[in-house]
Short mmCIF file of C-alpha atoms and ligand atoms in Angstrom, two decimals:
data_model
loop_
_atom_site.label_atom_id
_atom_site.label_comp_id
_atom_site.label_asym_id
_atom_site.label_seq_id
_atom_site.Cartn_x
_atom_site.Cartn_y
_atom_site.Cartn_z
CA MET A 1 76.93 53.98 -30.43
CA PRO A 2 74.17 51.29 -30.20
CA ARG A 3 75.04 48.26 -28.10
CA LEU A 4 74.62 44.62 -29.05
CA ALA A 5 75.14 41.71 -26.65
CA VAL A 6 75.93 38.14 -27.67
CA VAL A 7 75.40 35.02 -25.57
CA THR A 8 76.02 31.31 -26.16
CA SER A 9 73.59 29.15 -24.22
CA GLY A 10 72.84 25.48 -23.47
CA GLY A 11 75.04 22.68 -24.79
CA ASP A 12 78.12 23.96 -26.59
CA ALA A 13 78.37 23.11 -30.27
CA PRO A 14 81.36 23.23 -32.66
CA GLY A 15 80.90 26.37 -34.74
CA MET A 16 79.53 28.53 -31.94
CA ASN A 17 82.79 30.46 -31.92
CA ALA A 18 82.50 31.12 -35.64
CA ALA A 19 79.07 32.61 -34.94
CA VAL A 20 80.40 34.75 -32.06
CA ARG A 21 83.22 36.00 -34.27
CA ALA A 22 80.83 36.80 -37.11
CA VAL A 23 78.40 38.63 -34.82
CA VAL A 24 81.23 40.74 -33.36
CA ARG A 25 82.84 41.58 -36.67
CA ALA A 26 79.59 42.30 -38.54
CA ALA A 27 78.26 44.42 -35.68
CA VAL A 28 81.51 46.39 -35.35
CA ALA A 29 81.55 46.92 -39.11
CA HIS A 30 78.11 48.52 -38.80
CA GLY A 31 79.19 50.80 -35.97
CA TRP A 32 77.79 48.84 -33.00
CA GLU A 33 79.53 48.30 -29.67
CA VAL A 34 79.51 44.59 -28.79
CA HIS A 35 79.27 43.02 -25.33
CA GLY A 36 79.92 39.33 -24.64
CA VAL A 37 77.80 37.57 -22.02
CA PRO A 38 79.81 34.99 -20.02
CA HIS A 39 78.37 31.53 -19.20
CA GLY A 40 75.03 31.70 -20.96
CA TYR A 41 71.92 33.13 -19.35
CA THR A 42 73.62 32.78 -15.96
CA GLY A 43 75.93 35.62 -17.00
CA LEU A 44 73.02 37.68 -18.26
CA ILE A 45 71.34 37.33 -14.89
CA GLY A 46 74.65 38.21 -13.16
CA GLY A 47 75.14 41.22 -15.42
CA GLU A 48 78.89 40.82 -15.87
CA LEU A 49 79.22 41.50 -19.58
CA ARG A 50 82.50 42.50 -21.20
CA THR A 51 83.11 44.43 -24.37
CA LEU A 52 84.34 42.48 -27.37
CA GLY A 53 86.41 44.06 -30.09
CA LEU A 54 87.68 42.78 -33.41
CA ARG A 55 90.88 41.29 -31.94
CA ASP A 56 89.04 39.53 -29.09
CA VAL A 57 87.55 37.11 -31.59
CA GLY A 58 90.76 36.45 -33.53
CA GLY A 59 91.90 32.82 -33.71
CA ILE A 60 88.65 31.34 -32.40
CA ILE A 61 86.97 30.16 -35.59
CA GLU A 62 88.90 26.88 -35.43
CA GLN A 63 88.08 26.17 -31.78
CA GLY A 64 85.30 23.90 -30.52
CA GLY A 65 83.25 24.84 -27.47
CA THR A 66 82.55 28.52 -26.90
CA VAL A 67 84.99 31.20 -25.77
CA LEU A 68 82.13 32.96 -23.97
CA GLY A 69 81.34 29.89 -21.86
CA THR A 70 77.82 28.52 -21.58
CA SER A 71 75.39 26.96 -19.11
CA ARG A 72 72.01 25.33 -18.76
CA CYS A 73 70.32 28.02 -16.74
CA GLU A 74 67.26 26.91 -14.81
CA ARG A 75 67.11 30.30 -13.11
CA LEU A 76 65.94 32.08 -16.25
CA LYS A 77 62.72 30.05 -15.97
CA SER A 78 61.94 31.66 -12.65
CA GLY A 79 60.31 35.09 -12.54
CA GLU A 80 63.22 36.39 -10.46
CA GLY A 81 65.88 35.18 -12.95
CA LEU A 82 63.98 36.53 -15.93
CA GLU A 83 63.56 39.92 -14.26
CA LEU A 84 67.29 40.13 -13.47
CA ALA A 85 68.20 39.23 -17.08
CA LEU A 86 65.84 41.91 -18.38
CA ALA A 87 67.29 44.38 -15.89
CA THR A 88 70.81 43.73 -17.24
CA LEU A 89 69.64 44.52 -20.76
CA ARG A 90 67.94 47.71 -19.59
CA THR A 91 70.80 48.88 -17.36
CA LEU A 92 73.45 48.39 -20.04
CA ASP A 93 71.13 49.86 -22.67
CA ILE A 94 71.47 46.80 -24.91
CA ALA A 95 69.65 47.46 -28.20
CA ALA A 96 69.96 43.85 -29.46
CA LEU A 97 70.70 40.49 -27.84
CA VAL A 98 71.89 37.63 -30.05
CA VAL A 99 71.27 34.19 -28.51
CA ILE A 100 73.31 31.33 -30.00
CA GLY A 101 71.85 28.01 -28.88
CA GLY A 102 69.36 25.18 -29.25
CA ASN A 103 65.83 24.44 -28.10
CA GLY A 104 65.97 25.39 -24.43
CA SER A 105 67.96 28.52 -25.23
CA GLN A 106 65.57 29.71 -27.94
CA THR A 107 62.61 29.01 -25.67
CA GLY A 108 64.36 31.27 -23.11
CA ALA A 109 64.95 33.83 -25.86
CA TRP A 110 61.23 33.80 -26.67
CA GLU A 111 60.45 34.32 -22.99
CA LEU A 112 62.75 37.37 -22.96
CA ALA A 113 61.25 38.65 -26.22
CA GLN A 114 57.74 38.40 -24.81
CA HIS A 115 58.86 40.74 -22.06
CA GLY A 116 60.10 43.29 -24.57
CA ALA A 117 63.75 42.22 -25.00
CA PRO A 118 65.15 42.82 -28.52
CA VAL A 119 66.27 39.25 -29.21
CA VAL A 120 67.54 37.45 -32.32
CA GLY A 121 68.39 33.74 -32.04
CA ILE A 122 70.93 31.71 -33.99
CA ALA A 123 70.26 27.97 -34.50
CA SER A 124 72.99 25.99 -32.77
CA THR A 125 72.74 22.45 -31.45
CA ILE A 126 74.46 19.21 -32.33
CA ASP A 127 71.02 17.53 -32.07
CA ASN A 128 69.73 19.38 -35.17
CA ASP A 129 66.22 19.26 -33.78
CA LEU A 130 65.37 22.96 -33.96
CA TYR A 131 62.31 24.05 -35.85
CA GLY A 132 63.14 26.87 -38.29
CA THR A 133 66.35 25.54 -39.76
CA ASP A 134 67.37 22.63 -41.94
CA ILE A 135 70.71 22.37 -40.17
CA SER A 136 72.02 23.77 -36.89
CA ILE A 137 75.53 24.84 -36.01
CA GLY A 138 77.50 21.87 -34.66
CA ALA A 139 75.46 19.00 -36.07
CA THR A 140 77.80 18.29 -38.98
CA THR A 141 80.98 18.27 -36.90
CA ALA A 142 79.33 16.08 -34.24
CA THR A 143 78.30 13.66 -36.99
CA ASP A 144 81.90 13.54 -38.22
CA VAL A 145 83.17 12.76 -34.71
CA ALA A 146 80.66 9.91 -34.38
CA LEU A 147 81.64 8.71 -37.83
CA GLN A 148 85.29 8.48 -36.92
CA ALA A 149 84.41 6.35 -33.89
CA ILE A 150 82.23 4.08 -36.01
CA ASN A 151 85.06 3.61 -38.53
CA GLN A 152 87.40 2.55 -35.77
CA LEU A 153 84.90 0.28 -34.08
CA ARG A 154 84.30 -1.52 -37.34
CA VAL A 155 87.97 -2.48 -37.47
CA THR A 156 87.81 -4.39 -34.20
CA ALA A 157 84.26 -5.62 -34.86
CA SER A 158 85.43 -7.19 -38.14
CA ALA A 159 88.55 -8.67 -36.61
CA MET A 160 86.56 -10.45 -33.92
CA THR A 161 83.26 -11.01 -35.78
CA ARG A 162 81.46 -9.06 -33.12
CA ALA A 163 78.41 -6.86 -33.10
CA PHE A 164 78.76 -3.31 -31.79
CA LEU A 165 76.13 -0.97 -30.46
CA VAL A 166 77.29 2.63 -30.81
CA GLU A 167 75.18 5.09 -28.87
CA VAL A 168 75.18 8.67 -30.09
CA MET A 169 73.70 11.85 -28.61
CA GLY A 170 70.72 13.73 -29.96
CA ARG A 171 68.33 13.94 -27.03
CA SER A 172 64.92 12.84 -28.39
CA CYS A 173 65.94 13.33 -32.02
CA GLY A 174 67.51 10.65 -34.21
CA TYR A 175 69.32 12.99 -36.61
CA LEU A 176 72.87 12.26 -35.42
CA ALA A 177 72.25 8.51 -35.35
CA LEU A 178 70.72 8.57 -38.81
CA MET A 179 73.49 10.60 -40.41
CA ALA A 180 76.38 8.81 -38.69
CA GLY A 181 74.71 5.46 -39.33
CA ILE A 182 74.22 6.02 -43.05
CA ALA A 183 77.62 7.65 -43.60
CA GLY A 184 79.27 4.98 -41.45
CA GLY A 185 77.62 2.07 -43.29
CA ALA A 186 75.86 0.74 -40.19
CA GLU A 187 73.93 -2.50 -40.45
CA ALA A 188 71.11 -1.04 -38.36
CA ILE A 189 70.02 2.33 -36.99
CA VAL A 190 67.76 2.78 -33.98
CA ILE A 191 66.09 6.19 -33.57
CA PRO A 192 63.19 7.49 -31.49
CA GLU A 193 61.28 8.42 -34.66
CA ALA A 194 61.15 4.73 -35.71
CA GLU A 195 61.61 2.38 -32.82
CA LEU A 196 63.16 -1.04 -33.35
CA PRO A 197 62.50 -3.59 -30.59
CA PRO A 198 65.58 -5.63 -29.47
CA GLU A 199 64.45 -8.83 -31.17
CA GLU A 200 63.98 -7.09 -34.52
CA LEU A 201 67.35 -5.40 -34.20
CA ALA A 202 68.95 -8.78 -33.46
CA ARG A 203 67.27 -10.19 -36.57
CA GLU A 204 68.74 -7.38 -38.71
CA LEU A 205 72.23 -7.85 -37.30
CA ARG A 206 72.10 -11.63 -37.71
CA ALA A 207 70.86 -11.22 -41.30
CA GLY A 208 74.05 -9.24 -42.01
CA TYR A 209 76.21 -12.14 -40.80
CA LEU A 210 74.17 -14.53 -42.95
CA ARG A 211 74.90 -12.31 -45.97
CA GLY A 212 78.58 -12.85 -45.29
CA LYS A 213 79.50 -9.80 -43.22
CA SER A 214 82.23 -10.07 -40.62
CA HIS A 215 80.83 -7.36 -38.38
CA ALA A 216 77.53 -5.80 -37.37
CA ILE A 217 77.28 -2.17 -36.30
CA ALA A 218 74.08 -0.73 -34.91
CA VAL A 219 74.02 3.03 -34.33
CA VAL A 220 71.59 3.78 -31.53
CA ALA A 221 70.21 7.21 -30.63
CA GLU A 222 70.38 8.01 -26.92
CA GLY A 223 66.70 8.97 -27.00
CA ALA A 224 65.56 5.61 -28.38
CA ARG A 225 63.19 3.54 -26.24
CA TYR A 226 65.90 0.88 -25.96
CA PRO A 227 69.22 2.72 -25.73
CA ALA A 228 72.54 0.85 -25.95
CA GLU A 229 72.66 -0.29 -22.31
CA ALA A 230 69.18 -1.85 -22.48
CA LEU A 231 69.97 -3.53 -25.79
CA LEU A 232 73.27 -4.85 -24.46
CA SER A 233 71.56 -6.52 -21.49
CA TYR A 234 68.98 -8.11 -23.77
CA PHE A 235 71.57 -9.39 -26.25
CA ARG A 236 73.77 -10.79 -23.49
CA GLU A 237 70.84 -12.56 -21.89
CA HIS A 238 69.99 -14.20 -25.23
CA ARG A 239 73.60 -14.68 -26.37
CA ASP A 240 73.35 -18.40 -27.13
CA ARG A 241 70.16 -18.16 -29.12
CA LEU A 242 71.31 -15.05 -31.06
CA GLY A 243 74.70 -16.52 -31.89
CA PHE A 244 76.90 -13.40 -31.79
CA ASP A 245 78.93 -11.46 -29.26
CA VAL A 246 78.06 -7.86 -28.68
CA ARG A 247 79.83 -4.84 -27.20
CA ALA A 248 78.48 -1.35 -26.57
CA THR A 249 80.18 2.05 -26.84
CA ARG A 250 78.52 5.19 -25.64
CA LEU A 251 80.17 8.16 -27.34
CA GLY A 252 78.64 10.78 -25.04
CA HIS A 253 80.16 14.24 -24.81
CA VAL A 254 83.10 13.33 -27.05
CA GLN A 255 80.75 14.26 -29.88
CA ARG A 256 80.47 17.83 -28.70
CA GLY A 257 84.18 18.56 -28.40
CA GLY A 258 85.33 18.31 -31.99
CA ALA A 259 87.03 21.19 -33.77
CA PRO A 260 84.44 22.67 -36.15
CA GLY A 261 84.68 21.49 -39.73
CA ALA A 262 84.43 23.79 -42.74
CA PHE A 263 80.66 23.51 -42.92
CA ASP A 264 80.07 24.57 -39.31
CA ARG A 265 82.55 27.44 -39.62
CA MET A 266 80.71 28.66 -42.72
CA LEU A 267 77.30 28.16 -41.14
CA GLY A 268 78.30 30.00 -37.96
CA THR A 269 79.70 32.84 -40.04
CA GLN A 270 76.67 33.12 -42.33
CA LEU A 271 74.12 32.95 -39.51
CA GLY A 272 76.12 35.36 -37.34
CA VAL A 273 76.17 37.98 -40.09
CA ALA A 274 72.47 37.40 -40.84
CA ALA A 275 71.60 37.83 -37.14
CA VAL A 276 73.30 41.24 -37.08
CA SER A 277 71.40 42.27 -40.24
CA ALA A 278 68.14 41.15 -38.59
CA ALA A 279 68.99 43.20 -35.49
CA MET A 280 69.80 46.27 -37.58
CA GLU A 281 66.45 45.95 -39.34
CA GLY A 282 64.70 45.61 -35.97
CA ARG A 283 63.44 42.12 -36.79
CA PHE A 284 63.43 40.92 -33.20
CA GLY A 285 61.75 37.84 -31.73
CA THR A 286 63.18 35.74 -34.53
CA LEU A 287 65.54 32.80 -35.07
CA VAL A 288 68.10 32.81 -37.86
CA GLY A 289 68.44 29.39 -39.45
CA LEU A 290 69.40 27.98 -42.83
CA ARG A 291 66.54 26.91 -45.07
CA ALA A 292 67.04 25.74 -48.64
CA GLY A 293 70.61 27.04 -48.39
CA GLU A 294 69.62 30.59 -47.39
CA PRO A 295 69.73 32.29 -43.98
CA THR A 296 66.06 32.60 -43.06
CA LEU A 297 64.15 34.15 -40.16
CA THR A 298 61.45 32.23 -38.28
CA THR A 299 59.56 33.75 -35.37
CA LEU A 300 60.66 32.53 -31.95
CA ALA A 301 56.96 31.99 -31.19
CA GLN A 302 57.03 29.18 -33.77
CA VAL A 303 60.35 27.78 -32.56
CA ALA A 304 59.86 27.82 -28.77
CA GLY A 305 59.01 24.54 -27.09
CA ARG A 306 58.93 22.70 -30.40
CA THR A 307 61.27 20.10 -31.88
CA ARG A 308 61.86 18.88 -35.39
CA PRO A 309 62.17 15.11 -35.85
CA ALA A 310 64.73 13.42 -38.06
CA ASP A 311 63.61 12.41 -41.53
CA ARG A 312 62.69 8.77 -40.94
CA ARG A 313 62.35 8.18 -44.68
CA LEU A 314 66.15 8.04 -44.76
CA LEU A 315 65.94 4.74 -42.88
CA GLU A 316 64.86 3.08 -46.14
CA LEU A 317 68.04 4.29 -47.78
CA ALA A 318 70.04 3.06 -44.79
CA ARG A 319 68.47 -0.41 -45.05
CA MET A 320 69.20 -0.68 -48.75
CA MET A 321 72.81 0.38 -48.22
CA ALA A 322 73.28 -2.12 -45.41
CA MET A 323 72.79 -5.02 -47.85
O1 F6P B 1 71.58 19.16 -26.69
C1 F6P B 1 72.91 18.77 -26.87
C2 F6P B 1 73.22 17.57 -26.01
O2 F6P B 1 74.57 17.23 -26.25
C3 F6P B 1 72.31 16.36 -26.21
O3 F6P B 1 72.64 15.61 -27.34
C4 F6P B 1 72.52 15.62 -24.93
O4 F6P B 1 71.43 14.79 -24.62
C5 F6P B 1 72.65 16.73 -23.93
O5 F6P B 1 73.07 17.88 -24.65
C6 F6P B 1 73.61 16.47 -22.81
O6 F6P B 1 73.51 17.53 -21.94
P1 F6P B 1 74.59 17.90 -20.84
O7 F6P B 1 75.82 18.38 -21.55
O8 F6P B 1 73.94 18.97 -20.05
O9 F6P B 1 74.85 16.64 -20.09
#
């Protein structure tokens, strides 16, 4: 019976479990034996895989995080770590390794593939900055979590006529900020792809008050040149001249812990099944993503070490809606 291993790597993302479940069930349906790798590439290096059957992945589709555990594994980048990971695959006679993760993880997958490992990646990161997919597992749920926070912050912002800076994750990509900002009706959005200096941001927020608004919400990407903390200091320093009170909320890891919504469960399921098909066809060294609504393969060579910026054209739409 051919053996397939599945690993979740890097930052966890809601929907990873749906992908694990789909990989296990699709692989078992095709007569493969499946092994789960604990704690990301660290577990691959350690070689402590465990077999996963149909019942082992029951009741996990609705859970956030990853039942396999994950890690950011610096050791894979060393020659020694890479060699140990490859040795695990050889020793256990693994015919396919499915790597569920984001940029760093798929760059690691490409490294393994270049050394002959039969790897297929699945696009999963709340940052949605992976090349080779329109949307990654976890991004939609993380946006919804941020959105809920924005909704609640607006209540208190309106009551006290305050401005709020809401910092969201995303590393160097503004996708989460853009989506949560537009869907949350923010007065301003600050992303690395289109920087907004503090004085210009203040002008936008003040303009909202002048148009009769009782609140001002700015959604700020953590990767922006002036993240929330820096903006807060500036606004406080110039409080009297700017004429409004400001507070800052950094959402941080809260965004990663949500229970996956329907979209991420579907996406994880679709991509998991597509990854097993790719493995069965021997299409290794590839990433499975969703492009134009269809599971699509992109070579890991194209994906590795590359990021995909947010669509800054959406800022125009955001500005119009903030009127
Ligand atoms: O890549 C996902 C992500 O949540 C980023 O948005 C964030 O910058 C980073 O991971 C945080 O990493 P860690 O969980 O290692 O602190």
